[in-house]
Amino acid sequence: GESVGLHLPTLSVQEGDNSIINCAYSNSASDYFIWYKQESGKGPQFIIDIRSNMDKRQGQRVTVLLNKTVKHLSLQIAATQPGDSAVYFCAEWGNNRLAFGKGNQVVVIP
Amino acid sequence: DAMVIQNPRYQVTQFGKPVTLSCSQTLNHNVMYWYQQKSSQAPKLLFHYYDKDFNNEADTPDNFQSRRPNTSFCFLDIRSPGLGDAAMYLCATSRDWAGGYNEQFFGPGTRLTVL
């Protein structure tokens, strides 16, 4: 069968609180970044993206922050809801390909 | 209004028995991708098609093949599945192959079990 998976970093957050998920990317030449949300048994779903000429972008209840100096990307979710429980992946576009980072699991406590 | 459709959602095959997974898209995107995702891991790109041009990742085993007969459809063929090939297989599409146009739209995945 399938090999045993790795344990994902997990963020447990109370419903209604804000969540912050962090991602360190590896390629300083990457110029486009995406956050994906993946619920159990489903494919990744696009949440928000940001280009390297920006340091902040806001969506509905989500904000992505980009710090190119330290190659760090974060996703902030405001007023976290039970439906936000999922694994979140950052992805970077660089060297002509999209590379996914390790996932972060968010568990929302009602 | 599903945009990237994968069939079947669950596939069970026997060790060594060839299997084909299907993906279709209604987005008219140029690029179609196949990823393998194992439990608690990030998706791993196997290959992609830019239009009819096939691009294999260097570390994709020969056991994995793909076909894209037209813009809408792309197939993943696993010629002789091993136990280690049990995984979720994700199909994705994007409008183009370039930063900024590379938002990838994923299908729901096919969960492959190898007995």
Short mmCIF file of C-alpha atoms in Angstrom, two decimals:
data_model
loop_
_atom_site.label_atom_id
_atom_site.label_comp_id
_atom_site.label_asym_id
_atom_site.label_seq_id
_atom_site.Cartn_x
_atom_site.Cartn_y
_atom_site.Cartn_z
CA GLY A 1 0.00 0.00 0.00
CA GLU A 2 0.96 3.63 0.31
CA SER A 3 4.08 4.43 2.29
CA VAL A 4 3.68 5.96 5.71
CA GLY A 5 3.41 9.70 5.38
CA LEU A 6 5.29 12.34 7.23
CA HIS A 7 3.74 14.15 10.13
CA LEU A 8 2.66 17.58 9.04
CA PRO A 9 3.26 20.66 11.15
CA THR A 10 -0.11 21.35 12.68
CA LEU A 11 -1.68 24.60 13.77
CA SER A 12 -4.64 24.27 16.10
CA VAL A 13 -6.70 27.42 16.25
CA GLN A 14 -9.88 28.38 18.02
CA GLU A 15 -12.80 29.22 15.79
CA GLY A 16 -12.94 32.96 15.31
CA ASP A 17 -9.25 33.52 15.95
CA ASN A 18 -6.77 34.51 13.28
CA SER A 19 -4.41 31.93 11.79
CA ILE A 20 -0.93 32.49 10.44
CA ILE A 21 0.77 29.86 8.32
CA ASN A 22 4.40 30.27 7.40
CA CYS A 23 6.45 29.04 4.49
CA ALA A 24 10.14 29.35 3.75
CA TYR A 25 10.91 29.15 0.07
CA SER A 26 14.22 28.18 -1.41
CA ASN A 27 14.75 29.97 -4.70
CA SER A 28 15.66 33.64 -4.58
CA ALA A 29 14.83 33.86 -8.30
CA SER A 30 11.21 32.81 -7.75
CA ASP A 31 8.88 35.56 -8.89
CA TYR A 32 5.40 34.22 -8.31
CA PHE A 33 3.92 32.54 -5.26
CA ILE A 34 0.66 30.75 -4.59
CA TRP A 35 -1.11 29.42 -1.54
CA TYR A 36 -3.24 26.31 -1.96
CA LYS A 37 -5.73 24.77 0.40
CA GLN A 38 -6.26 21.05 0.31
CA GLU A 39 -9.13 19.44 2.17
CA SER A 40 -9.05 15.76 2.96
CA GLY A 41 -9.64 13.64 -0.14
CA LYS A 42 -9.70 16.61 -2.51
CA GLY A 43 -7.33 18.32 -4.89
CA PRO A 44 -5.53 21.55 -3.94
CA GLN A 45 -7.61 24.65 -4.31
CA PHE A 46 -6.12 28.05 -5.18
CA ILE A 47 -6.49 30.59 -2.39
CA ILE A 48 -4.36 33.58 -3.26
CA ASP A 49 -1.24 34.49 -5.17
CA ILE A 50 1.37 37.22 -5.08
CA ARG A 51 4.06 38.41 -7.45
CA SER A 52 7.56 39.19 -6.31
CA ASN A 53 7.12 42.92 -6.92
CA MET A 54 4.59 43.03 -4.09
CA ASP A 55 4.96 42.40 -0.38
CA LYS A 56 1.33 42.11 0.58
CA ARG A 57 -1.89 41.08 -1.08
CA GLN A 58 -5.34 40.75 0.44
CA GLY A 59 -8.25 38.59 -0.49
CA GLN A 60 -11.45 37.71 1.24
CA ARG A 61 -10.42 36.90 4.83
CA VAL A 62 -6.93 36.00 3.64
CA THR A 63 -3.73 38.01 3.37
CA VAL A 64 -0.44 36.87 1.90
CA LEU A 65 2.80 38.51 2.97
CA LEU A 66 6.03 38.14 1.08
CA ASN A 67 9.45 38.92 2.52
CA LYS A 68 11.99 38.41 -0.22
CA THR A 69 14.91 39.37 1.99
CA VAL A 70 14.50 36.27 4.10
CA LYS A 71 12.59 34.22 1.50
CA HIS A 72 9.53 33.94 3.64
CA LEU A 73 5.88 33.74 2.73
CA SER A 74 2.95 33.75 5.12
CA LEU A 75 -0.77 33.29 4.87
CA GLN A 76 -3.04 34.97 7.35
CA ILE A 77 -6.62 33.81 7.73
CA ALA A 78 -8.92 36.16 9.61
CA ALA A 79 -11.71 34.86 11.82
CA THR A 80 -10.90 31.22 11.16
CA GLN A 81 -13.91 29.03 10.52
CA PRO A 82 -14.37 25.25 10.73
CA GLY A 83 -14.36 25.13 6.94
CA ASP A 84 -10.79 26.40 7.00
CA SER A 85 -9.58 23.10 8.43
CA ALA A 86 -7.28 21.72 5.75
CA VAL A 87 -3.67 21.33 4.69
CA TYR A 88 -2.16 24.49 3.25
CA PHE A 89 0.69 24.43 0.73
CA CYS A 90 2.75 27.31 -0.51
CA ALA A 91 4.17 27.06 -4.01
CA GLU A 92 6.84 29.11 -5.76
CA TRP A 93 7.36 29.68 -9.44
CA GLY A 94 11.03 29.81 -10.28
CA ASN A 95 13.47 28.21 -12.73
CA ASN A 96 10.54 27.67 -15.04
CA ARG A 97 8.61 25.41 -12.73
CA LEU A 98 6.22 25.43 -9.81
CA ALA A 99 7.63 23.92 -6.63
CA PHE A 100 5.42 23.04 -3.69
CA GLY A 101 6.54 23.51 -0.14
CA LYS A 102 5.73 21.20 2.71
CA GLY A 103 2.16 21.38 3.88
CA ASN A 104 0.85 22.83 7.09
CA GLN A 105 -2.25 21.35 8.64
CA VAL A 106 -4.75 23.72 10.20
CA VAL A 107 -7.22 22.30 12.67
CA VAL A 108 -10.03 24.60 13.75
CA ILE A 109 -11.44 23.95 17.19
CA PRO A 110 -15.13 24.86 17.43
CA ASP B 1 -19.65 23.36 -13.09
CA ALA B 2 -16.56 21.21 -12.67
CA MET B 3 -13.56 22.54 -14.57
CA VAL B 4 -11.02 19.75 -14.13
CA ILE B 5 -12.58 16.33 -13.97
CA GLN B 6 -10.84 13.13 -13.01
CA ASN B 7 -12.13 9.62 -13.44
CA PRO B 8 -12.38 7.42 -11.63
CA ARG B 9 -12.19 9.01 -8.18
CA TYR B 10 -11.07 5.70 -6.69
CA GLN B 11 -9.18 3.00 -8.54
CA VAL B 12 -8.11 -0.37 -7.21
CA THR B 13 -5.68 -2.43 -9.24
CA GLN B 14 -3.54 -5.46 -8.72
CA PHE B 15 0.21 -5.48 -8.50
CA GLY B 16 1.55 -5.40 -12.05
CA LYS B 17 -1.81 -4.85 -13.75
CA PRO B 18 -1.80 -1.81 -16.05
CA VAL B 19 -4.12 1.00 -15.12
CA THR B 20 -5.19 4.23 -16.84
CA LEU B 21 -6.38 7.35 -15.09
CA SER B 22 -8.33 9.99 -16.94
CA CYS B 23 -8.45 13.77 -16.78
CA SER B 24 -10.54 16.22 -18.74
CA GLN B 25 -10.83 19.99 -18.62
CA THR B 26 -13.36 22.54 -19.77
CA LEU B 27 -11.01 25.51 -19.40
CA ASN B 28 -9.31 25.19 -22.79
CA HIS B 29 -5.96 25.56 -21.05
CA ASN B 30 -2.74 24.90 -22.89
CA VAL B 31 -0.98 23.03 -20.12
CA MET B 32 -2.01 19.85 -18.37
CA TYR B 33 -0.07 18.29 -15.50
CA TRP B 34 0.00 15.02 -13.64
CA TYR B 35 1.10 14.95 -10.03
CA GLN B 36 1.58 12.11 -7.58
CA GLN B 37 0.75 12.87 -3.97
CA LYS B 38 1.45 10.50 -1.12
CA SER B 39 0.02 10.82 2.32
CA SER B 40 0.97 14.05 4.10
CA GLN B 41 3.34 15.05 1.32
CA ALA B 42 3.33 17.81 -1.25
CA PRO B 43 2.25 16.99 -4.80
CA LYS B 44 5.14 15.74 -6.92
CA LEU B 45 5.11 16.63 -10.60
CA LEU B 46 5.41 13.61 -12.89
CA PHE B 47 5.11 15.34 -16.27
CA HIS B 48 3.20 17.96 -18.15
CA TYR B 49 1.96 18.69 -21.63
CA TYR B 50 2.23 22.11 -23.18
CA ASP B 51 -0.28 21.67 -25.96
CA LYS B 52 1.02 18.51 -27.62
CA ASP B 53 4.55 18.79 -26.32
CA PHE B 54 5.30 16.25 -23.62
CA ASN B 55 7.69 17.19 -20.83
CA ASN B 56 8.84 14.47 -18.48
CA GLU B 57 10.39 15.19 -15.09
CA ALA B 58 13.87 13.70 -14.80
CA ASP B 59 12.99 11.48 -11.86
CA THR B 60 9.68 10.14 -13.15
CA PRO B 61 9.94 6.36 -13.53
CA ASP B 62 9.46 4.84 -16.97
CA ASN B 63 6.52 2.96 -15.51
CA PHE B 64 4.52 6.17 -15.84
CA GLN B 65 3.40 7.31 -19.26
CA SER B 66 0.95 9.91 -20.48
CA ARG B 67 -1.16 10.68 -23.51
CA ARG B 68 -2.94 13.83 -24.56
CA PRO B 69 -5.10 13.07 -27.59
CA ASN B 70 -6.66 16.54 -27.67
CA THR B 71 -6.80 19.79 -25.68
CA SER B 72 -9.44 18.54 -23.29
CA PHE B 73 -8.19 15.12 -22.31
CA CYS B 74 -5.05 13.75 -20.74
CA PHE B 75 -4.38 10.21 -19.51
CA LEU B 76 -1.94 8.75 -17.05
CA ASP B 77 -0.90 5.18 -17.76
CA ILE B 78 0.86 3.12 -15.13
CA ARG B 79 2.23 0.13 -16.95
CA SER B 80 3.06 -2.14 -14.05
CA PRO B 81 1.85 -0.69 -10.76
CA GLY B 82 3.87 -1.55 -7.70
CA LEU B 83 2.86 -1.18 -4.09
CA GLY B 84 4.84 2.03 -3.93
CA ASP B 85 2.66 3.59 -6.62
CA ALA B 86 -0.34 3.68 -4.34
CA ALA B 87 -1.10 7.37 -3.99
CA MET B 88 -3.44 10.18 -4.95
CA TYR B 89 -2.95 11.22 -8.56
CA LEU B 90 -3.79 14.82 -9.30
CA CYS B 91 -4.41 16.37 -12.67
CA ALA B 92 -4.04 20.11 -13.05
CA THR B 93 -4.25 22.65 -15.84
CA SER B 94 -2.93 26.14 -16.41
CA ARG B 95 -3.47 28.69 -19.12
CA ASP B 96 0.20 28.94 -19.92
CA TRP B 97 3.63 27.87 -18.76
CA ALA B 98 5.00 31.05 -17.30
CA GLY B 99 5.06 32.80 -14.00
CA GLY B 100 1.94 34.82 -13.48
CA TYR B 101 -0.07 32.66 -15.83
CA ASN B 102 0.72 29.53 -14.00
CA GLU B 103 -2.21 29.41 -11.63
CA GLN B 104 -2.90 25.73 -11.69
CA PHE B 105 -6.41 24.41 -11.37
CA PHE B 106 -6.53 20.98 -9.82
CA GLY B 107 -8.97 18.18 -10.24
CA PRO B 108 -10.30 16.23 -7.26
CA GLY B 109 -7.75 13.47 -7.72
CA THR B 110 -7.88 9.73 -8.21
CA ARG B 111 -6.98 7.61 -5.21
CA LEU B 112 -5.08 4.56 -6.46
CA THR B 113 -4.86 1.44 -4.35
CA VAL B 114 -2.53 -1.38 -5.38
CA LEU B 115 -3.26 -4.81 -3.97
#
